[in-house]
Coordinates of C-alpha atoms in Angstrom, one line a residue:
M1 CA -36.7 -0.5 46.6
K2 CA -38.2 -2.5 43.9
G3 CA -37.5 -2.9 40.3
R4 CA -36.0 0.6 40.1
Y5 CA -34.2 3.1 42.2
P6 CA -34.9 2.2 45.9
A7 CA -37.0 5.2 46.8
L8 CA -40.2 4.2 48.2
L9 CA -40.2 5.2 51.8
A10 CA -41.2 8.6 51.7
L11 CA -44.2 8.9 49.8
A12 CA -42.3 9.4 48.0
I13 CA -42.1 7.2 45.2
T14 CA -43.0 7.7 41.7
L15 CA -44.7 5.1 39.6
P16 CA -44.6 4.2 36.0
L17 CA -47.1 6.0 33.9
L18 CA -48.5 4.3 31.2
A19 CA -49.9 4.1 28.0
A20 CA -52.8 3.3 26.1
C21 CA -53.6 -0.3 25.7
G22 CA -56.3 -1.2 23.3
G23 CA -60.0 -0.5 23.6
G24 CA -62.5 2.0 22.3
G25 CA -62.9 4.4 19.5
G26 CA -60.9 7.5 18.8
G27 CA -61.3 11.2 19.3
S28 CA -59.1 14.1 18.4
T29 CA -58.2 17.6 19.5
G30 CA -56.4 19.4 16.7
A31 CA -53.6 17.3 15.3
T32 CA -53.5 15.0 18.4
Q33 CA -55.5 11.8 17.9
Y34 CA -56.9 10.4 21.2
V35 CA -58.2 7.0 22.1
T36 CA -61.5 7.0 24.0
G37 CA -62.8 4.2 26.3
G38 CA -59.3 2.7 26.3
T39 CA -57.2 0.9 29.0
F40 CA -54.1 2.3 30.5
V41 CA -51.7 -0.3 31.8
M42 CA -49.1 0.4 34.4
D43 CA -46.3 -1.8 35.6
L44 CA -45.1 -1.5 39.1
G45 CA -42.0 -3.2 40.6
S46 CA -43.9 -5.2 43.2
D47 CA -47.3 -5.5 45.0
P48 CA -47.3 -3.0 47.9
G49 CA -50.2 -4.9 49.5
G50 CA -53.0 -2.9 50.9
V51 CA -53.9 0.6 49.6
N52 CA -56.0 1.9 52.5
P53 CA -54.8 5.6 52.4
Y54 CA -55.0 6.0 56.1
K55 CA -52.7 3.1 56.8
S56 CA -49.8 3.8 54.4
T57 CA -47.8 6.7 53.0
G58 CA -45.5 4.4 51.0
G59 CA -44.8 5.5 47.5
L60 CA -46.2 2.6 45.6
N61 CA -49.3 2.6 47.8
R62 CA -49.8 6.3 47.2
Q63 CA -49.5 6.1 43.5
I64 CA -52.2 3.5 43.3
Y65 CA -54.7 5.2 45.7
A66 CA -54.1 8.6 44.0
F67 CA -56.4 7.2 41.3
A68 CA -59.3 6.7 43.8
Y69 CA -58.9 9.6 46.3
D70 CA -58.7 13.3 45.9
T71 CA -57.0 15.9 48.2
L72 CA -58.1 19.4 49.2
V73 CA -55.3 21.0 47.2
G74 CA -53.0 19.8 44.5
R75 CA -49.5 20.9 43.7
G76 CA -48.7 22.9 40.6
T77 CA -45.6 22.4 38.5
D78 CA -44.1 25.5 40.3
G79 CA -44.7 23.8 43.7
R80 CA -47.5 26.1 44.7
P81 CA -50.9 24.8 45.8
V82 CA -53.7 24.6 43.3
P83 CA -57.4 24.0 43.8
Q84 CA -58.8 20.5 43.9
L85 CA -61.6 19.7 46.3
A86 CA -61.0 23.1 47.8
T87 CA -61.7 26.0 45.4
S88 CA -60.1 28.6 47.7
W89 CA -58.6 29.0 51.1
K90 CA -57.7 31.5 53.9
V91 CA -54.6 31.0 55.8
S92 CA -53.3 32.4 59.1
T93 CA -50.2 31.3 61.2
T94 CA -52.3 28.7 63.0
S95 CA -55.3 27.9 60.8
V96 CA -56.5 27.3 57.3
T97 CA -60.0 27.5 56.1
Y98 CA -60.9 25.7 52.9
T99 CA -64.0 26.4 50.8
I100 CA -65.1 23.1 49.4
R101 CA -66.2 22.6 45.9
T102 CA -69.9 21.8 45.4
G103 CA -71.2 18.8 43.5
V104 CA -68.5 16.4 44.6
K105 CA -69.7 12.8 44.8
C106 CA -68.3 9.8 46.5
D107 CA -67.8 6.6 44.5
D108 CA -71.0 5.2 46.1
G109 CA -73.0 8.2 44.7
T110 CA -73.4 10.1 48.0
A111 CA -72.6 13.8 48.1
L112 CA -69.5 14.8 50.0
K113 CA -70.0 17.4 52.7
P114 CA -67.5 19.6 54.5
S115 CA -68.4 17.8 57.8
D116 CA -67.3 14.5 56.1
I117 CA -63.9 16.0 55.5
A118 CA -63.6 17.3 59.1
A119 CA -64.5 13.8 60.3
D120 CA -61.5 12.4 58.3
F121 CA -59.1 14.7 60.0
T122 CA -60.5 13.9 63.4
Y123 CA -60.3 10.2 62.7
I124 CA -56.6 10.2 61.6
E125 CA -55.6 12.2 64.7
D126 CA -57.5 10.0 67.2
P127 CA -54.9 8.0 69.2
K128 CA -57.1 4.9 68.7
T129 CA -57.0 5.2 64.9
L130 CA -53.8 7.3 64.4
S131 CA -52.7 7.4 60.8
P132 CA -49.1 7.9 59.6
W133 CA -50.4 10.9 57.6
V134 CA -50.5 12.9 60.8
Q135 CA -46.8 12.7 61.4
F136 CA -46.0 12.8 57.7
S137 CA -48.1 15.8 56.7
I138 CA -49.5 17.7 59.6
P139 CA -47.1 16.9 62.5
I140 CA -48.8 19.2 65.0
Q141 CA -51.8 19.1 67.3
Y142 CA -54.9 20.4 65.6
T143 CA -58.7 20.5 65.6
A144 CA -61.0 20.1 62.5
T145 CA -64.3 21.9 62.2
A146 CA -66.8 22.3 59.4
D147 CA -69.7 24.5 58.4
D148 CA -71.8 22.6 55.9
A149 CA -74.0 25.7 55.3
A150 CA -71.0 27.8 54.4
G151 CA -69.2 25.0 52.6
T152 CA -66.0 25.3 54.6
V153 CA -63.6 23.1 56.6
T154 CA -61.2 24.7 59.1
I155 CA -58.0 23.1 60.5
T156 CA -56.7 25.0 63.5
S157 CA -53.3 24.1 65.0
T158 CA -52.2 24.7 68.6
T159 CA -48.8 26.1 67.4
P160 CA -47.7 28.0 64.3
F161 CA -47.1 25.7 61.2
G162 CA -45.9 27.5 58.1
T163 CA -47.0 24.8 55.7
L164 CA -50.4 24.0 57.2
L165 CA -52.2 24.8 53.9
Q166 CA -50.0 22.3 51.9
G167 CA -49.8 19.7 54.7
A168 CA -53.5 19.4 55.5
G169 CA -54.2 19.8 51.8
A170 CA -52.2 16.7 50.9
V171 CA -54.2 14.3 53.1
P172 CA -56.4 11.9 51.0
V173 CA -60.1 12.6 51.6
M174 CA -62.1 9.5 52.5
C175 CA -65.9 9.2 52.2
P176 CA -68.1 8.3 55.2
A177 CA -68.6 4.7 53.9
G178 CA -64.9 4.2 54.2
L179 CA -64.6 5.4 57.8
K180 CA -67.4 3.0 58.7
N181 CA -65.6 0.1 57.1
M182 CA -61.9 0.6 57.4
A183 CA -61.2 -3.1 57.7
G184 CA -62.6 -3.6 54.2
L185 CA -60.5 -0.9 52.4
D186 CA -57.1 -2.7 51.9
H187 CA -58.0 -3.7 48.4
T188 CA -61.1 -1.5 47.6
S189 CA -61.7 2.2 47.7
A190 CA -64.1 4.8 49.2
G191 CA -63.1 8.1 47.7
T192 CA -64.1 10.9 45.4
G193 CA -61.3 10.4 42.9
P194 CA -61.6 9.8 39.1
Y195 CA -61.4 6.0 39.4
R196 CA -62.6 3.3 41.8
I197 CA -60.9 0.0 42.5
T198 CA -62.8 -2.9 41.1
D199 CA -60.4 -5.9 41.2
Y200 CA -57.3 -7.0 43.0
V201 CA -55.3 -10.2 42.6
A202 CA -52.4 -10.6 45.0
S203 CA -48.9 -10.2 43.4
D204 CA -50.6 -9.7 40.0
H205 CA -52.6 -6.6 39.5
Y206 CA -55.2 -3.9 40.5
T207 CA -57.9 -2.8 38.2
L208 CA -59.7 0.5 38.4
Q209 CA -62.7 1.9 36.5
A210 CA -63.4 5.5 35.6
R211 CA -66.3 7.2 37.4
D212 CA -68.8 8.8 35.1
G213 CA -69.5 12.4 35.9
Y214 CA -66.1 13.1 37.6
N215 CA -65.3 16.8 36.8
W216 CA -63.6 18.2 39.9
G217 CA -60.0 17.2 39.4
P218 CA -57.0 19.7 39.6
G219 CA -57.8 22.7 37.4
G220 CA -61.2 21.3 36.6
A221 CA -60.0 18.1 35.2
S222 CA -62.8 15.8 33.9
I223 CA -63.1 12.1 33.2
S224 CA -64.8 13.1 29.9
T225 CA -61.7 14.8 28.6
P226 CA -60.6 13.2 25.3
G227 CA -58.0 10.6 25.9
M228 CA -58.8 9.9 29.5
P229 CA -58.7 6.1 30.0
K230 CA -61.9 4.2 30.9
T231 CA -59.9 1.5 32.7
V232 CA -56.6 1.5 34.5
R233 CA -54.8 -1.8 35.1
I234 CA -51.7 -1.7 37.4
N235 CA -49.6 -4.9 37.0
F236 CA -46.8 -6.0 39.2
A237 CA -43.6 -7.1 37.4
A238 CA -40.6 -8.8 38.9
N239 CA -37.8 -6.5 37.8
E240 CA -36.9 -3.7 35.4
S241 CA -35.7 -6.0 32.6
T242 CA -39.2 -7.7 32.6
M243 CA -40.8 -4.3 32.4
A244 CA -38.6 -3.1 29.6
N245 CA -39.3 -6.4 27.7
Q246 CA -43.0 -5.9 28.1
L247 CA -42.8 -2.3 27.0
V248 CA -40.9 -3.1 23.9
S249 CA -43.2 -6.1 23.0
G250 CA -46.3 -4.0 23.5
Q251 CA -47.6 -6.1 26.4
I252 CA -47.7 -2.9 28.5
N253 CA -47.7 0.7 27.5
A254 CA -45.3 2.3 30.0
A255 CA -42.8 1.6 32.7
Q256 CA -40.4 3.3 34.9
I257 CA -36.8 2.2 34.1
T258 CA -33.8 3.5 36.0
G259 CA -31.1 0.9 35.5
P260 CA -29.2 -0.3 32.4
D261 CA -32.4 -1.3 30.5
R262 CA -33.0 2.4 29.9
A263 CA -30.2 2.4 27.2
R264 CA -32.3 0.3 24.8
L265 CA -35.4 2.5 25.4
D266 CA -33.8 5.9 24.8
G267 CA -34.1 6.9 21.2
A268 CA -36.4 3.9 20.4
G269 CA -39.5 6.0 20.0
F270 CA -40.7 6.0 23.6
K271 CA -41.6 9.2 25.3
R272 CA -39.5 9.9 28.4
F273 CA -40.5 11.9 31.5
D274 CA -37.7 12.5 34.0
V275 CA -38.3 12.9 37.7
P276 CA -35.3 13.9 39.9
V277 CA -35.0 11.8 43.0
I278 CA -32.6 10.7 45.8
V279 CA -31.5 7.3 44.6
G280 CA -29.4 5.9 47.5
E281 CA -29.0 6.6 51.2
V282 CA -27.5 4.6 54.1
N283 CA -29.8 4.7 57.1
F284 CA -29.1 3.2 60.5
N285 CA -31.2 1.5 63.2
E286 CA -30.3 3.5 66.4
A287 CA -32.7 1.7 68.7
A288 CA -31.3 0.7 72.1
G289 CA -29.4 -2.5 71.9
R290 CA -28.6 -2.2 68.2
L291 CA -25.0 -1.6 67.0
F292 CA -25.5 1.8 65.6
S293 CA -27.1 3.3 68.7
D294 CA -23.4 4.1 69.3
D295 CA -22.7 7.5 67.7
Q296 CA -19.0 6.6 67.2
L297 CA -19.9 3.5 65.3
R298 CA -22.1 5.5 62.9
L299 CA -19.4 8.1 62.4
A300 CA -16.8 5.3 61.8
A301 CA -19.1 3.7 59.2
A302 CA -19.6 7.1 57.5
S303 CA -15.8 7.6 57.3
A304 CA -15.5 4.1 55.8
L305 CA -17.9 4.7 52.9
N306 CA -16.6 6.1 49.7
R307 CA -19.6 8.0 48.3
A308 CA -17.7 8.9 45.1
E309 CA -17.4 5.2 44.3
L310 CA -20.9 4.3 45.4
A311 CA -22.8 7.0 43.4
P312 CA -22.1 5.7 39.9
V313 CA -22.7 2.1 40.9
S314 CA -26.0 3.0 42.6
T315 CA -27.3 4.8 39.5
S316 CA -25.8 2.7 36.7
N317 CA -23.6 5.7 35.9
Q318 CA -26.7 7.8 35.3
G319 CA -26.6 10.0 38.5
K320 CA -24.4 12.1 40.7
L321 CA -23.4 12.5 44.3
A322 CA -26.3 13.8 46.4
N323 CA -25.6 17.1 48.1
N324 CA -29.1 17.7 49.5
L325 CA -31.6 15.5 51.3
I326 CA -34.3 16.6 49.0
V327 CA -34.0 16.9 45.2
E328 CA -37.7 16.6 44.1
A329 CA -38.5 19.4 41.7
P330 CA -39.3 22.1 42.4
V331 CA -36.9 22.0 45.4
Q332 CA -38.2 24.3 48.2
C333 CA -34.7 24.7 49.7
P334 CA -32.0 24.1 47.1
G335 CA -28.3 24.1 47.7
D336 CA -25.5 22.0 49.1
E337 CA -26.2 20.7 52.6
V338 CA -23.7 17.9 52.6
T339 CA -20.2 19.5 52.1
G340 CA -18.6 20.3 55.5
A341 CA -21.4 18.5 57.5
L342 CA -21.1 14.8 56.6
P343 CA -17.9 13.0 57.6
S344 CA -15.6 12.6 54.6
F345 CA -14.2 9.3 53.3
D346 CA -11.3 8.5 55.6
P347 CA -10.7 4.8 56.3
A348 CA -7.7 5.5 58.5
K349 CA -9.9 7.7 60.8
A350 CA -12.6 5.0 60.8
N351 CA -10.0 2.4 61.9
Q352 CA -8.8 4.7 64.7
M353 CA -12.3 5.3 66.0
L354 CA -13.1 1.6 66.0
D355 CA -9.8 0.8 67.8
A356 CA -10.6 3.5 70.4
A357 CA -14.0 2.1 71.0
G358 CA -12.5 -1.3 71.9
W359 CA -13.4 -3.2 68.7
T360 CA -10.4 -5.4 68.1
R361 CA -9.4 -7.0 64.9
S362 CA -7.0 -9.8 64.0
G363 CA -5.9 -11.0 60.6
G364 CA -8.0 -8.4 58.7
G365 CA -11.3 -10.0 59.6
V366 CA -14.4 -8.8 61.4
R367 CA -13.8 -6.9 64.6
Q368 CA -15.0 -8.1 68.0
K369 CA -15.7 -6.7 71.4
N370 CA -16.3 -8.8 74.5
G371 CA -17.0 -11.7 72.2
R372 CA -19.5 -9.9 70.1
P373 CA -18.7 -9.6 66.4
L374 CA -19.1 -6.2 64.7
S375 CA -21.5 -7.5 62.0
A376 CA -24.5 -5.5 60.7
K377 CA -27.6 -6.8 58.9
V378 CA -28.1 -4.6 55.8
I379 CA -31.4 -4.8 54.1
Y380 CA -32.3 -3.5 50.6
Q381 CA -35.0 -4.0 48.0
T382 CA -34.6 -6.4 45.2
G383 CA -35.5 -5.9 41.6
A384 CA -32.9 -3.4 40.2
P385 CA -29.4 -4.8 39.6
Q386 CA -27.8 -1.4 40.5
T387 CA -29.4 -1.6 44.0
A388 CA -27.9 -5.0 44.7
S389 CA -24.5 -3.8 43.3
A390 CA -24.5 -0.8 45.6
A391 CA -25.4 -2.9 48.6
E392 CA -22.5 -5.2 47.8
L393 CA -20.1 -2.3 47.5
I394 CA -21.2 -0.9 50.8
G395 CA -20.5 -4.3 52.4
Q396 CA -17.0 -4.3 50.8
Q397 CA -16.2 -0.8 52.0
L398 CA -17.3 -1.6 55.6
A399 CA -15.4 -4.8 55.5
A400 CA -12.2 -2.9 54.7
V401 CA -12.3 -1.4 58.3
G402 CA -13.5 -4.6 60.0
I403 CA -17.3 -4.1 60.0
G404 CA -18.9 -7.3 58.8
T405 CA -22.3 -7.3 56.9
N406 CA -25.1 -9.7 56.2
L407 CA -26.7 -8.4 53.0
V408 CA -30.4 -9.3 52.8
G409 CA -32.4 -8.5 49.6
L410 CA -36.1 -8.2 50.2
T411 CA -39.3 -7.7 48.3
N412 CA -41.1 -4.4 48.8
A413 CA -43.6 -5.9 51.2
A414 CA -40.9 -7.7 53.3
F415 CA -38.7 -4.6 53.3
L416 CA -41.5 -2.5 54.7
Q417 CA -42.3 -5.2 57.2
D418 CA -38.7 -5.1 58.5
L419 CA -38.7 -1.3 58.7
Y420 CA -42.1 -0.8 60.3
E421 CA -43.0 -4.0 62.1
T422 CA -40.0 -6.2 63.1
A423 CA -37.3 -3.5 63.1
D424 CA -34.9 -6.4 62.3
F425 CA -32.0 -4.6 60.6
D426 CA -28.9 -2.5 61.4
I427 CA -28.7 -0.6 58.2
Y428 CA -31.2 -0.1 55.4
Y429 CA -30.1 1.0 52.0
S430 CA -32.9 2.9 50.3
A431 CA -33.9 6.5 49.7
I432 CA -36.4 8.8 51.3
N433 CA -38.0 11.2 48.9
V434 CA -40.5 13.8 50.1
D435 CA -42.3 16.9 48.8
F436 CA -41.4 19.4 51.6
P437 CA -38.6 19.6 54.2
Y438 CA -41.0 19.3 57.1
M439 CA -41.9 15.8 56.0
M440 CA -38.3 14.7 56.9
T441 CA -39.2 15.0 60.5
T442 CA -41.4 11.9 60.2
F443 CA -38.5 9.7 59.2
F444 CA -35.6 11.2 61.2
G445 CA -37.4 12.0 64.5
G446 CA -40.7 11.7 66.3
A447 CA -42.6 8.5 67.0
I448 CA -41.3 5.1 66.1
P449 CA -43.5 2.7 64.1
P450 CA -45.1 0.9 67.2
K451 CA -46.3 4.3 68.4
G452 CA -47.8 5.3 65.0
G453 CA -44.7 7.1 63.5
R454 CA -42.4 6.4 60.6
N455 CA -39.1 6.9 62.5
A456 CA -37.9 3.4 61.6
G457 CA -34.3 4.2 62.7
A458 CA -35.4 5.3 66.2
I459 CA -33.4 8.5 65.7
S460 CA -33.4 11.0 68.6
N461 CA -31.4 14.0 67.5
P462 CA -32.2 17.1 69.7
D463 CA -30.5 19.6 67.4
F464 CA -32.5 18.3 64.4
E465 CA -35.8 18.3 66.3
G466 CA -35.3 21.8 67.7
L467 CA -34.2 23.4 64.4
S468 CA -37.0 21.5 62.6
A469 CA -39.6 22.9 65.0
Q470 CA -38.3 26.4 64.4
A471 CA -38.3 26.0 60.7
A472 CA -41.8 24.4 60.6
A473 CA -43.2 27.4 62.6
S474 CA -41.7 29.9 60.1
P475 CA -43.4 30.9 56.8
A476 CA -42.3 28.5 54.1
E477 CA -40.4 31.2 52.1
Q478 CA -38.4 32.2 55.2
S479 CA -37.6 28.7 56.6
C480 CA -34.8 27.4 54.3
P481 CA -31.8 28.5 56.4
L482 CA -33.3 26.7 59.4
W483 CA -34.1 23.6 57.4
K484 CA -30.5 23.5 56.1
Q485 CA -29.2 23.6 59.7
A486 CA -31.6 20.9 60.7
H487 CA -30.5 18.6 58.0
Q488 CA -26.9 19.2 58.7
A489 CA -27.5 18.2 62.3
L490 CA -28.5 14.8 61.0
L491 CA -25.4 14.6 58.7
K492 CA -22.9 15.6 61.4
R493 CA -24.1 12.7 63.5
A494 CA -24.3 10.4 60.5
D495 CA -27.9 9.7 61.2
V496 CA -28.3 9.4 57.4
I497 CA -25.7 9.2 54.7
P498 CA -27.0 10.5 51.3
I499 CA -25.2 8.7 48.5
S500 CA -26.6 9.6 45.1
A501 CA -29.2 11.5 43.2
G502 CA -30.6 10.9 39.7
D503 CA -33.6 10.7 37.5
R504 CA -36.4 8.2 37.6
P505 CA -37.7 8.2 34.0
F506 CA -41.2 7.2 33.0
Y507 CA -41.1 5.7 29.5
T508 CA -44.5 5.7 27.7
S509 CA -45.8 4.7 24.3
K510 CA -49.1 5.9 22.9
A511 CA -49.8 7.9 25.9
T512 CA -48.8 11.2 27.6
L513 CA -48.9 12.3 31.2
Q514 CA -47.6 14.9 33.7
T515 CA -45.8 14.4 36.9
V516 CA -45.8 16.7 39.9
G517 CA -43.2 16.0 42.6
L518 CA -42.6 12.3 42.7
F519 CA -46.0 11.1 41.3
A520 CA -47.8 10.8 38.1
V521 CA -51.1 12.8 38.1
P522 CA -53.9 10.4 37.2
T523 CA -56.1 13.1 35.6
S524 CA -53.2 14.1 33.3
I525 CA -53.0 10.7 31.5
R526 CA -54.1 10.7 27.9
L527 CA -54.2 7.7 25.6
L528 CA -53.0 8.4 22.1
K529 CA -53.6 6.6 18.8

């Protein structure tokens, strides 16, 4: 989806974490020598455009605005919620009450009140200002109330939701000044996070400055901790080779490299932090009037695709076949969901299905039906050579059974525009990476983009939706059998074809960091001498 594995859709995306670049004097803790007042430079594959947190859940966008906005709870390395703006919480089957940390300040200096947080939740649910975060993180009807005197915010759902604590806790908290000026937040910030956005140049960079006095990060993280950068600069690079060259030459301090360029970085003195991800998936546009609204065409396409050949190509021989729709560590519901559910590679069966559906073929070319060619527009993100190679191989495998393709490589911004605005595609090759199973319902069901959702494929799978509803209402620790059945309902209909899984490594120099899920934690970054 950019200059790396194409995995941006879900929130999912991880960004390069970087290193120390110049600036300031040094400090030390024990044997570790830290840089103070330094600049941390991050390369991203492309400019995601606006970073208003209530307009986008895209991975690149999220990594940028994570520096400027806090959440009620964080996520520990074991997957469990940890305090952030909320110091504690009480949970029932239909509500969660968060006790809010005192002394939290917005980046304009005003104090954050519980009622400000409740106003955020009311705003994002209002049909007039509906945010994709609702479907993505709290996909149920709810009300938000606050008690400023008691220091609490309560989210109450109309139906049981087993991960309400985590879902509501993941929504970025915006300050009142932001709600009053939503139109001005595409390239600025109005949060309580450790940094604030101070500069943006389209297609070039974002700059963020540390906020003095910030000491309410996850686990009490503070901006005054030795090694925390004073300035963060997020640059946009054209492709992975460019990022690798800049890392080696010292122009940047870290980058995320997933393709063949990682070979020259491994063992060359760079720190490496691996993040497991889904690398490649084939997804269909099932909207009325599109080719793959026909179930039989999707099943035929699934039978035409040789995942065993596609997996090594899509990962530059660094990954494996995907056997689960979610691989982000720690995986809530591990295990093989694919075997026995997804149609197996069988070109003969694909040809039989297409013949039976009336798609005729002569001379080994593209099939036709009533004068209409069986040709699909396939979109993918440019930047990583292995992504383009995988798209080309998909085209070849589909062509072998008479399905023509028009392969279109797009920048990140253009790709998202096709998905969420124009819907001008038949297949998109990408990957959806999420933290929790319930988040899949946003992309494989529910509202389509024009109605505030993220169901770009216009998928309507009653079995998936019914099983997902049962799973979402169950306690998280008891829900996995239902989530597996729900995901297999998608696979049986070929609503999605998982191809490959692998690691998305962060390479850093003169810096260290931690990742949780798909993202680098801004308060974990330390600049080293």
